[in-house]
Coordinates of C-alpha atoms and ligand atoms in Angstrom, one line a residue:
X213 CA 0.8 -30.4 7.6
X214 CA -0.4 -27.3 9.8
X215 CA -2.7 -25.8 7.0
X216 CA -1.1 -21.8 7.7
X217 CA 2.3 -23.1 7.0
X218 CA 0.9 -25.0 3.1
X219 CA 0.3 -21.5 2.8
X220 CA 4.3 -20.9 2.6
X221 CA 6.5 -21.3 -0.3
X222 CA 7.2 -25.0 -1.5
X223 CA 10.5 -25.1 0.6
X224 CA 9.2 -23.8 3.7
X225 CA 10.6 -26.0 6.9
X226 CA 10.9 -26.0 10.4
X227 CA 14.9 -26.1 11.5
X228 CA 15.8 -26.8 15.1
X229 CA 17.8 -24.5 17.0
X230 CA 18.9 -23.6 20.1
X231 CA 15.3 -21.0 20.6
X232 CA 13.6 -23.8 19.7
X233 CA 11.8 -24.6 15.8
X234 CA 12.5 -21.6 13.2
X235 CA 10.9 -21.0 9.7
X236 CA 13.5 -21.8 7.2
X237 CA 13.0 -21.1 3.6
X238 CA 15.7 -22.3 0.6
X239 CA 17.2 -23.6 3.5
X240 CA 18.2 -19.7 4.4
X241 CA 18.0 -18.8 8.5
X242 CA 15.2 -16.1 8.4
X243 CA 16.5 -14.5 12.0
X244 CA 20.1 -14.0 10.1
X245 CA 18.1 -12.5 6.3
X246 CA 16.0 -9.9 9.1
X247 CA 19.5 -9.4 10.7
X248 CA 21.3 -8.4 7.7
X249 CA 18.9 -6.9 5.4
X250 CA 16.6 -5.6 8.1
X251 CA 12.7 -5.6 7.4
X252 CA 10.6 -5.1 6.5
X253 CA 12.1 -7.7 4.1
X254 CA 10.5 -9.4 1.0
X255 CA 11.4 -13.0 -0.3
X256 CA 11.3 -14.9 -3.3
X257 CA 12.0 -18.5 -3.5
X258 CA 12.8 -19.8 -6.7
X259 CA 11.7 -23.0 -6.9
X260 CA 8.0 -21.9 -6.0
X261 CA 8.3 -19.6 -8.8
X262 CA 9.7 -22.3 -11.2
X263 CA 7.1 -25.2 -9.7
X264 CA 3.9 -22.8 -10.6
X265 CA 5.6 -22.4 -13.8
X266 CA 6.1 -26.1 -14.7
X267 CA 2.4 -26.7 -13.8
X268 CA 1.4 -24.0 -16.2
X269 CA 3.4 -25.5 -19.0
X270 CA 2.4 -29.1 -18.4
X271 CA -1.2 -28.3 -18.2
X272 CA -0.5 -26.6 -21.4
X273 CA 1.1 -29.6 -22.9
X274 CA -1.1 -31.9 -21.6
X275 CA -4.4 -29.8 -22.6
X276 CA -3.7 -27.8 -25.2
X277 CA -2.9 -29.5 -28.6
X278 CA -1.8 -26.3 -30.4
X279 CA 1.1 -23.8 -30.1
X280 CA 0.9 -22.4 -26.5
X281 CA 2.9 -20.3 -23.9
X282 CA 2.9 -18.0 -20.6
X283 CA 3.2 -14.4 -20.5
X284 CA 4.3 -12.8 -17.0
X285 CA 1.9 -9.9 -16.0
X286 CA 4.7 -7.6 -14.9
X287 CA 2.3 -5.7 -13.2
X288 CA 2.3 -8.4 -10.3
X289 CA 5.6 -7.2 -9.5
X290 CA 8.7 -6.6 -12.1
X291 CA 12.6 -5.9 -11.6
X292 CA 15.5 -6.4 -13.5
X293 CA 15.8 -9.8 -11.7
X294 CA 12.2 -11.1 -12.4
X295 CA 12.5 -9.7 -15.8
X296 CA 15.7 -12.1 -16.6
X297 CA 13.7 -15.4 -14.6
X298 CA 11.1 -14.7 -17.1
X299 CA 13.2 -14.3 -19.6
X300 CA 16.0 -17.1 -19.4
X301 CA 12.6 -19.4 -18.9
X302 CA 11.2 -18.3 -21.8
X303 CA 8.0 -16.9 -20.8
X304 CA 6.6 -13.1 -22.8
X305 CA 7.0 -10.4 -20.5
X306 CA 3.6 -8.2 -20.3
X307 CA 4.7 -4.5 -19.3
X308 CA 2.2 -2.1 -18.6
X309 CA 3.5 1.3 -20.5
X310 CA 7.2 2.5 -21.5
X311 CA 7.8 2.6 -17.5
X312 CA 7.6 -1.6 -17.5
X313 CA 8.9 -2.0 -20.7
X314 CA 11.7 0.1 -19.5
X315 CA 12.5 -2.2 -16.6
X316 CA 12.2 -5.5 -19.2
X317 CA 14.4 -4.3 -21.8
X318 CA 17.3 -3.2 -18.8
X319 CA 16.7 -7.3 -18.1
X320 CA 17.5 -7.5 -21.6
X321 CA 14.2 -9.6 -22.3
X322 CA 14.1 -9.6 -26.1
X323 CA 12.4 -8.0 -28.4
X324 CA 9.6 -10.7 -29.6
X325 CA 9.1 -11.7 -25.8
X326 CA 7.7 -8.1 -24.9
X327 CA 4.1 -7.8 -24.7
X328 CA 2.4 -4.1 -24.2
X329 CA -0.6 -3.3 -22.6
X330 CA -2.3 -0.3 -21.1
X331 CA -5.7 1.9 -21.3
X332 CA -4.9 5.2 -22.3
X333 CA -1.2 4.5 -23.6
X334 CA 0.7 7.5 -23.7
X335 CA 2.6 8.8 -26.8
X336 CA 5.2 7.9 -25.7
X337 CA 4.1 4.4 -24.4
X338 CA 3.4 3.9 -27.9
X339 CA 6.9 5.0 -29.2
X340 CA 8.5 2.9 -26.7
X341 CA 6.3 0.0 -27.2
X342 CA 6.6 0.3 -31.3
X343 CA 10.4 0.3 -31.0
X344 CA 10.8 -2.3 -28.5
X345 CA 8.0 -4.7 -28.1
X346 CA 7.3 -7.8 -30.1
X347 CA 3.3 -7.5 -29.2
X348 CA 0.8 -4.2 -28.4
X349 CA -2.1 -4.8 -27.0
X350 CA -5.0 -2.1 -28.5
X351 CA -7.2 -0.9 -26.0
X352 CA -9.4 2.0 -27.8
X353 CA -9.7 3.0 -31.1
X354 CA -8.0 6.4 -30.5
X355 CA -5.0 4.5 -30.2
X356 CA -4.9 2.5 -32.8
X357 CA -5.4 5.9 -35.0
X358 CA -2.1 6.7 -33.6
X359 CA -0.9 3.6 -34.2
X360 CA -1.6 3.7 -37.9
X361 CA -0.2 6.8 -38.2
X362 CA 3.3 5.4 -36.9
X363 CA 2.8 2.7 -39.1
X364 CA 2.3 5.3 -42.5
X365 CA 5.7 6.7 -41.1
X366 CA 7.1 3.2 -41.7
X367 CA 8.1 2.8 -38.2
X368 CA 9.9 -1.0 -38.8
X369 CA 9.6 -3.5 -37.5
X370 CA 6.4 -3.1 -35.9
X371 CA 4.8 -5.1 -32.9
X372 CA 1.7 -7.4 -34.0
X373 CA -1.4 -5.8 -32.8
X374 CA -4.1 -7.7 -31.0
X375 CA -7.1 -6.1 -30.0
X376 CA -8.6 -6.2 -26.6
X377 CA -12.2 -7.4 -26.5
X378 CA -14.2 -6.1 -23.2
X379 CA -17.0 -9.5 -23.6
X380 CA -19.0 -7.6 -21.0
X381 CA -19.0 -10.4 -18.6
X382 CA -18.3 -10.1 -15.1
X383 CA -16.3 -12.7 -13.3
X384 CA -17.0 -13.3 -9.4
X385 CA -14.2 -11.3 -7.5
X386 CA -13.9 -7.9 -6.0
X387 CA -15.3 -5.0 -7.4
X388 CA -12.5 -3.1 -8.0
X389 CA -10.4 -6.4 -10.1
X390 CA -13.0 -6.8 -12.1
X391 CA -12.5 -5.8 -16.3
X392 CA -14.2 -7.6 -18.4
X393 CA -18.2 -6.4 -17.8
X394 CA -19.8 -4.4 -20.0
X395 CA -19.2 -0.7 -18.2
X396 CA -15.3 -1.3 -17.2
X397 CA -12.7 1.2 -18.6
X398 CA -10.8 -1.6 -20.4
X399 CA -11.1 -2.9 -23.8
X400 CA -13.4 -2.3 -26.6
X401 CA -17.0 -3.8 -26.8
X402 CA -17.7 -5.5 -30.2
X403 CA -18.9 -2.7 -32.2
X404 CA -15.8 -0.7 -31.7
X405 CA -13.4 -4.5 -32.1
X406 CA -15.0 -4.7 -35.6
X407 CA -14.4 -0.9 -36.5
X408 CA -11.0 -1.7 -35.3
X409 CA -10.6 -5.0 -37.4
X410 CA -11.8 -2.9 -40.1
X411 CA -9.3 -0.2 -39.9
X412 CA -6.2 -2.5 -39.4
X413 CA -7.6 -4.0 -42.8
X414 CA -7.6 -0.8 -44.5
X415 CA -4.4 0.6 -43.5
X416 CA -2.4 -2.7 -43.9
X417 CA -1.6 -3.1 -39.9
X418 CA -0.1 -6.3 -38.2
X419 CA -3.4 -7.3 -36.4
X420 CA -2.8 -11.1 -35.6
X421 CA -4.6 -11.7 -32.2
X422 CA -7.9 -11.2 -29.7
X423 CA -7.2 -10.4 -26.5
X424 CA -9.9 -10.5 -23.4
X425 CA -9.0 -10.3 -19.6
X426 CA -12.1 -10.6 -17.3
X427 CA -10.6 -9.7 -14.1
X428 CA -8.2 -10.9 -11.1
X429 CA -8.4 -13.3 -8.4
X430 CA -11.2 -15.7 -9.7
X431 CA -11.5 -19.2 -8.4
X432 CA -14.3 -20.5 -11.0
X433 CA -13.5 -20.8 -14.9
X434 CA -17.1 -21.3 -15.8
X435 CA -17.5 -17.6 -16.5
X436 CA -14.6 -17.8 -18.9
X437 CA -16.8 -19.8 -20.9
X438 CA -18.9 -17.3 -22.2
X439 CA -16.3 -14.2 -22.7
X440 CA -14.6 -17.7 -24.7
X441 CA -17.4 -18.1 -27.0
X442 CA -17.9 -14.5 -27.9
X443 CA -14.2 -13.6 -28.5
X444 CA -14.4 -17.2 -30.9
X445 CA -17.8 -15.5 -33.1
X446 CA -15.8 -12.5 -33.6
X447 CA -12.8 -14.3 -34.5
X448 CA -15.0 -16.1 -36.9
X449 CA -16.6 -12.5 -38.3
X450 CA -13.1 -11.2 -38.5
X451 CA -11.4 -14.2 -40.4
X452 CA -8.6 -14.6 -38.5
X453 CA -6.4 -17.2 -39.3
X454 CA -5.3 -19.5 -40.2
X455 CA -2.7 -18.2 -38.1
X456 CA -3.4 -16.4 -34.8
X457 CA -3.0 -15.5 -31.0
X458 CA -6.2 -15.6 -28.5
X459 CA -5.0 -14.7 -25.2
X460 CA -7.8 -15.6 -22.3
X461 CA -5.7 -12.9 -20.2
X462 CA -5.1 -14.0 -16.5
X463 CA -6.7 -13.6 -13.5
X464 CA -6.8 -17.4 -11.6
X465 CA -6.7 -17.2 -7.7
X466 CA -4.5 -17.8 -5.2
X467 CA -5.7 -18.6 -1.4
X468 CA -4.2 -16.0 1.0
X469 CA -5.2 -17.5 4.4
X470 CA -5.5 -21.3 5.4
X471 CA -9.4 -20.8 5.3
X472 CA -9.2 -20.7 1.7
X473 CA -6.7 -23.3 1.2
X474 CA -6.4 -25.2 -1.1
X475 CA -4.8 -22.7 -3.4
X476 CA -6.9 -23.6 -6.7
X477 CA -5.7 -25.8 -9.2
X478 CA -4.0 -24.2 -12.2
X479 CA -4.3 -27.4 -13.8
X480 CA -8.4 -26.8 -13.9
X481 CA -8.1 -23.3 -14.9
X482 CA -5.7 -24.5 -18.4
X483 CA -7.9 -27.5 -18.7
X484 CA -11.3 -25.2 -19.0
X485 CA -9.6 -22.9 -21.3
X486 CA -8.0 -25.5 -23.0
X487 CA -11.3 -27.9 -23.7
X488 CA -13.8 -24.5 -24.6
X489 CA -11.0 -23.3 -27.2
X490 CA -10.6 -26.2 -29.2
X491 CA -14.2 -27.3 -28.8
X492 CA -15.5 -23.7 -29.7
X493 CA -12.6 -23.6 -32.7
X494 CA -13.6 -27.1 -34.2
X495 CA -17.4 -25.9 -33.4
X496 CA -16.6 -22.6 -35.7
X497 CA -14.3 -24.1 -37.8
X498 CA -11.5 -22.1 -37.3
X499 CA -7.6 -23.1 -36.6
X500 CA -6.6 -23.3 -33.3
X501 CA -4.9 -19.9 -32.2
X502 CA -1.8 -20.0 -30.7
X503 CA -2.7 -19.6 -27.2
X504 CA -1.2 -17.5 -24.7
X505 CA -2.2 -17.4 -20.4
X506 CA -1.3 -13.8 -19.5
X507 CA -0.7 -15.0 -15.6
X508 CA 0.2 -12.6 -12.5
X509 CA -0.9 -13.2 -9.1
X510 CA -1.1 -17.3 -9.5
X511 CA 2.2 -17.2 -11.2
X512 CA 4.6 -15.5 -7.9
X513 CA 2.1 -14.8 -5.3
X514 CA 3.1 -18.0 -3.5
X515 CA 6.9 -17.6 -4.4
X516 CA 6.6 -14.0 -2.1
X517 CA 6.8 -13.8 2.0
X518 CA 7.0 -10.7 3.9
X519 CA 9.1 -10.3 7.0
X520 CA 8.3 -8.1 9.6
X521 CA 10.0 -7.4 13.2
X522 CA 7.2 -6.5 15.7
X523 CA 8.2 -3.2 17.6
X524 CA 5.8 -3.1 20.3
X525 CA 3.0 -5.0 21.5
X526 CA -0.4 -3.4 23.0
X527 CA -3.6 -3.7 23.9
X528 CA -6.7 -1.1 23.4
X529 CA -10.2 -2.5 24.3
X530 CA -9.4 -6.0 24.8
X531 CA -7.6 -5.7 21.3
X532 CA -3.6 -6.8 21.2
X533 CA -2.2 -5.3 18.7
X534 CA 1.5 -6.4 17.2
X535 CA 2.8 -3.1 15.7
X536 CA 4.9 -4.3 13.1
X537 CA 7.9 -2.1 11.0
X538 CA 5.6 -2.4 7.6
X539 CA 2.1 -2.4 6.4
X540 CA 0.2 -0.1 4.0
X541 CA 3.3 2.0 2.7
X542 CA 4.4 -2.0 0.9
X543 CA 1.1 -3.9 0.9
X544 CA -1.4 -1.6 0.1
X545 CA -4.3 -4.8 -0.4
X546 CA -6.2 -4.7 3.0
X547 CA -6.8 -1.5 2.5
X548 CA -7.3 -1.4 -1.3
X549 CA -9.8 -4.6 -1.3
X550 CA -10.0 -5.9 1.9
X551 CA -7.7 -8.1 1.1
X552 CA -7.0 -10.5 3.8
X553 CA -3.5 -12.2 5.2
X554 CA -2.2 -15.0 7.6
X555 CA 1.2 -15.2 9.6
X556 CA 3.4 -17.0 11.7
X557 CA 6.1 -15.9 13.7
X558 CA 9.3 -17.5 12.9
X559 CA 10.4 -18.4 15.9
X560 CA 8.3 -21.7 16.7
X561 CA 5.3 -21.1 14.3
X562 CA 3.6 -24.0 15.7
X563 CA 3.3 -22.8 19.3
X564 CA -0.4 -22.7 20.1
X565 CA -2.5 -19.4 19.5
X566 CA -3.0 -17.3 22.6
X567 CA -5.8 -15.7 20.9
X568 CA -6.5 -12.9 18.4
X569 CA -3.7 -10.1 16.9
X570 CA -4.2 -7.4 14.9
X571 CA -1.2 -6.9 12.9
X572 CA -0.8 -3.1 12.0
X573 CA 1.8 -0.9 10.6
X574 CA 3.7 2.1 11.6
X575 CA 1.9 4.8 9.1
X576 CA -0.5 7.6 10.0
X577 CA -3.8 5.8 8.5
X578 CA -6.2 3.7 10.6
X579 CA -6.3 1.7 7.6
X580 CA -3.0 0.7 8.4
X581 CA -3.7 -2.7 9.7
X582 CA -2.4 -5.7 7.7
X583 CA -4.3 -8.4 9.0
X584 CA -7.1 -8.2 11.6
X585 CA -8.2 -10.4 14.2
X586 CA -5.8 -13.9 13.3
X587 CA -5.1 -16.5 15.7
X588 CA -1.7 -16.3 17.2
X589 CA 0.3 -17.4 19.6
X590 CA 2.0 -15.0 22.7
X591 CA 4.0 -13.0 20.5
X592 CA 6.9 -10.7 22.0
X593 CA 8.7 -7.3 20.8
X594 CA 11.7 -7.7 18.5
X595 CA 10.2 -11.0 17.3
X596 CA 9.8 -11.8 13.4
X597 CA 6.5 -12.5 11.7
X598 CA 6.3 -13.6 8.0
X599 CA 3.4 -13.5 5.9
X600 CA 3.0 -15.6 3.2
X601 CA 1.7 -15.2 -0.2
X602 CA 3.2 -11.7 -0.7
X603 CA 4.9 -12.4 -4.3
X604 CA 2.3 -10.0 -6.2
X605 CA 0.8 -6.8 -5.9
X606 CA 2.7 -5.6 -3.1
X607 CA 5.9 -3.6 -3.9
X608 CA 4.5 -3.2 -6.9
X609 CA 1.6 -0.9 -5.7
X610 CA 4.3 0.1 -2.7
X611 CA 4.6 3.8 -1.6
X612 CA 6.9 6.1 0.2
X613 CA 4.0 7.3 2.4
X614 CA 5.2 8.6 5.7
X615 CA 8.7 8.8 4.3
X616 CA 8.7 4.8 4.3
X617 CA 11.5 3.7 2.2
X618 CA 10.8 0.6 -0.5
X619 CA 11.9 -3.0 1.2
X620 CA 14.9 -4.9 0.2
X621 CA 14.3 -7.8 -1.9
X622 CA 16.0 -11.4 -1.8
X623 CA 15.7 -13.9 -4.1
X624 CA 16.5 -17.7 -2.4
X625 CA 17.9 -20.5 -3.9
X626 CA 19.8 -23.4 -3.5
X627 CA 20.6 -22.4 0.4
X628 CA 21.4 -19.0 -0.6
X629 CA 19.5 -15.2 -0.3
X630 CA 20.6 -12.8 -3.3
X631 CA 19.5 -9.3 -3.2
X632 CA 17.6 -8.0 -6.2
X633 CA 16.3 -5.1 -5.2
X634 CA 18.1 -2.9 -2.0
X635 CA 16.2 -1.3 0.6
X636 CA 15.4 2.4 0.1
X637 CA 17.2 5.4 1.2
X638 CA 17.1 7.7 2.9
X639 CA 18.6 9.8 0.1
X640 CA 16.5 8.4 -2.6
X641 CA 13.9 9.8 -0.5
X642 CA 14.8 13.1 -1.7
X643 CA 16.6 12.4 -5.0
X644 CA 13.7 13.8 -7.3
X645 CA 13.8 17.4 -5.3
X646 CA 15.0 20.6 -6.3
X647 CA 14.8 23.4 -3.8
X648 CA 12.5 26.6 -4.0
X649 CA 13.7 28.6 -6.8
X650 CA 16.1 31.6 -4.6
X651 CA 14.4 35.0 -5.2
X652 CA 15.8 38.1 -6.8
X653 CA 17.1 40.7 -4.3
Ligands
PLP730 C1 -3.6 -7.9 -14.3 C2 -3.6 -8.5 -15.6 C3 -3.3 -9.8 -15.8 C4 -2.8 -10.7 -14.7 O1 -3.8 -10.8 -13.6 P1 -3.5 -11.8 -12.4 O2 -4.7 -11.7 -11.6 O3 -2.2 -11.3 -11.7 O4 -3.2 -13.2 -13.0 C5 -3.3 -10.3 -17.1 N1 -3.7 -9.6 -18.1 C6 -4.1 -8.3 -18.0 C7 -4.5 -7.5 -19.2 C8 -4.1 -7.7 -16.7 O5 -4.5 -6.5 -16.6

């Protein structure tokens, strides 16, 4: 298989046509989804979704002798529509603040399957999270203060309270997705987790679990090891049990660009997790936690392509440049991280490459430029290009900048495209402003 195309969702094919070969995804005609949504467009196939699911669970099953499950990180993108996949297939739902939590509880995700996290929750995060979520996520101990002082009001029920350990160990990924070493903004170092065990002891709060997440986008579990064994100690200095949640967080890779194929197991990432928790629990003698994976990116990353229309093509110092109808305003990630992206057009992928494109966006930023210097073939005006791999942190870091309105969303399956989210208008570009106040005379 051509190794750009494994990067596609599980039901990626090629469909003859009277043009010649088109990409086909769910069995849905890209050329008709650009026609009728317009783009740039964002898709979600189901069954990719539901594969990288399955493999999480039966790497769970098959690794993990104790109670287990997934939690979505909303954060990698959340609607009403995800919210209800998650949901109906039983997974937690982590929401980042009342905003997420908002969004999950319109989904009608229930109240034991809503997880809260956040540094520097709000008050009102905190209200929304103590009426409606089933977990809460401490970050600092300025919170849980707060926190206690809901619970003297009796505020019932209340959500269990992990705490989030920062182990001070860095994992090997960008700077700027890294959280677990020792000077990040998350999480509290041990000193401050045992001042916190101490006051959930004193004033009679739900703590049940130990929360650690070292950062996103990692390839190798060995680092996961250590932060492991230190969250373990503390669990052992804190008697927890014989009843109680560790949750590793998330973070596992995803390849974005055939040079990195293949994607990275999930399977090895639950299998490390899996052997160093119940070695490190029998080690310790403590009970095995119930264990939840707090996954994003390697969850729906795959599941996600974006579809652009190039609008012109041209050529500046022996660069061609494909100016395509999206970029930075709904993938922020080159320019964030350096992220980098692959493509195809959809109108026969395979043809060979004609030499290098840079793929840039319509908005006023140099930094506009979505994928730089990839092999592709002779590539006209009005034709469609999809990049793969665009399931997570993408619309959810999105932006109206230059007046760009949010994509429409589809979600595939079964040979048909259901929007979940509609394009942006140009009326809800102006729906939060009031005029200038009119002066007195
Ligand atoms: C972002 C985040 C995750 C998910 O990270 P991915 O890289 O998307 O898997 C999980 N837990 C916490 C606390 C996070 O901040």
């Amino acid at each position: 298989m051509n190794r750009r195309l494994a990067l596609f969702p599980e039901t990626t094919a090629l469909a003859a046509t009277p043009a010649g070969e088109a990409l086909t995804i769910a069995a849905c005609d890209l050329h008709v989804l650009a026609d009728r949504f317009g783009t740039p467009l964002y898709l979600y196939d189901a069954a990719t979704l539901d594969a990288a699911l399955g493999t999480y669970l039966q790497a769970l099953a098959e690794f993990y002798p104790g109670d287990a499950g997934i939690t979505y990180a909303g954060k990698a993108f959340l609607c009403t529509a995800i919210a209800q996949w998650a949901a109906r297939s039983g997974l937690w739902v982590d929401c980042t603040g009342e905003g997420e939590l908002a969004i999950a509880r319109a989904a009608g995700v229930p109240r034991a399957q809503i997880l809260v996290h956040g540094v520097n929750k709000s008050a009102q995060d905190l209200a929304a999270a103590v009426a409606h979520a089933g977990t809460l996520v401490v970050d600092n101990l300025t919170e849980l203060e707060r926190l206690a002082d809901l619970w003297r009001q009796h505020q019932r029920p209340f959500p269990e309270l992990w705490l989030r350990f920062r182990p001070g160990l860095a994992v090997d990924t960008h700077a700027y997705t890294q959280t677990g070493q020792q000077d990040s903004k998350f999480g509290l170092e041990e000193e401050e987790l045992r001042q916190a065990a101490a006051l959930c002891r004193r004033a009679g709060l739900p703590l049940t679990g130990l929360h650690f997440h070292q950062g996103s986008k990692f390839r190798d579990p060995a680092p996961l090891g250590a932060a492991l064994a230190r969250t373990l100690d503390l669990a052992q200095a804190l008697g927890l049990g014989p009843i109680w949640t560790l949750s590793p967080g998330g973070g596992w890779a995803v390849a974005y660009h055939e040079n990195d194929l293949p994607h990275p197991p999930i399977e090895v990432y639950v299998q490390a997790i899996a052997r160093q928790v119940r070695t490190g629990c029998q080690l310790r003698g403590l009970t095995l936690p119930h264990l939840r994976l707090e996954p994003g990116r390697s969850l729906i990353a795959r599941a996600g392509v974006a579809l652009y229309r190039v609008g012109a093509v041209k050529h500046s110092a022996g660069r061609r440049w494909l100016l395509i109808d999206g970029g930075l305003a709904d993938n922020p990630r080159p320019a964030l991280y350096g992220a980098r992206y692959s493509a195809l057009p959809v109108r026969n992928p395979l043809r060979p490459p004609l030499g290098p494109a840079w793929l840039a966006g319509p908005y006023c930023e140099s930094g506009d430029v979505l994928i730089e210097g990839l092999a592709l073939p002779d590539i006209n005006a009005g034709e469609l290009v999809a990049v793969p791999v665009s399931g997570a942190y993408q619309l959810s870091m999105s932006s109206n900048y230059d007046g760009a309105r949010r994509p429409a969303v589809l979600w595939l399956e079964g040979g048909s495209a259901h929007p979940i989210q509609v394009r942006e208008s140009l009326e809800d570009l102006i729906r939060r402003d009031r005029p200038l106040p009119t002066t007195a005379a």
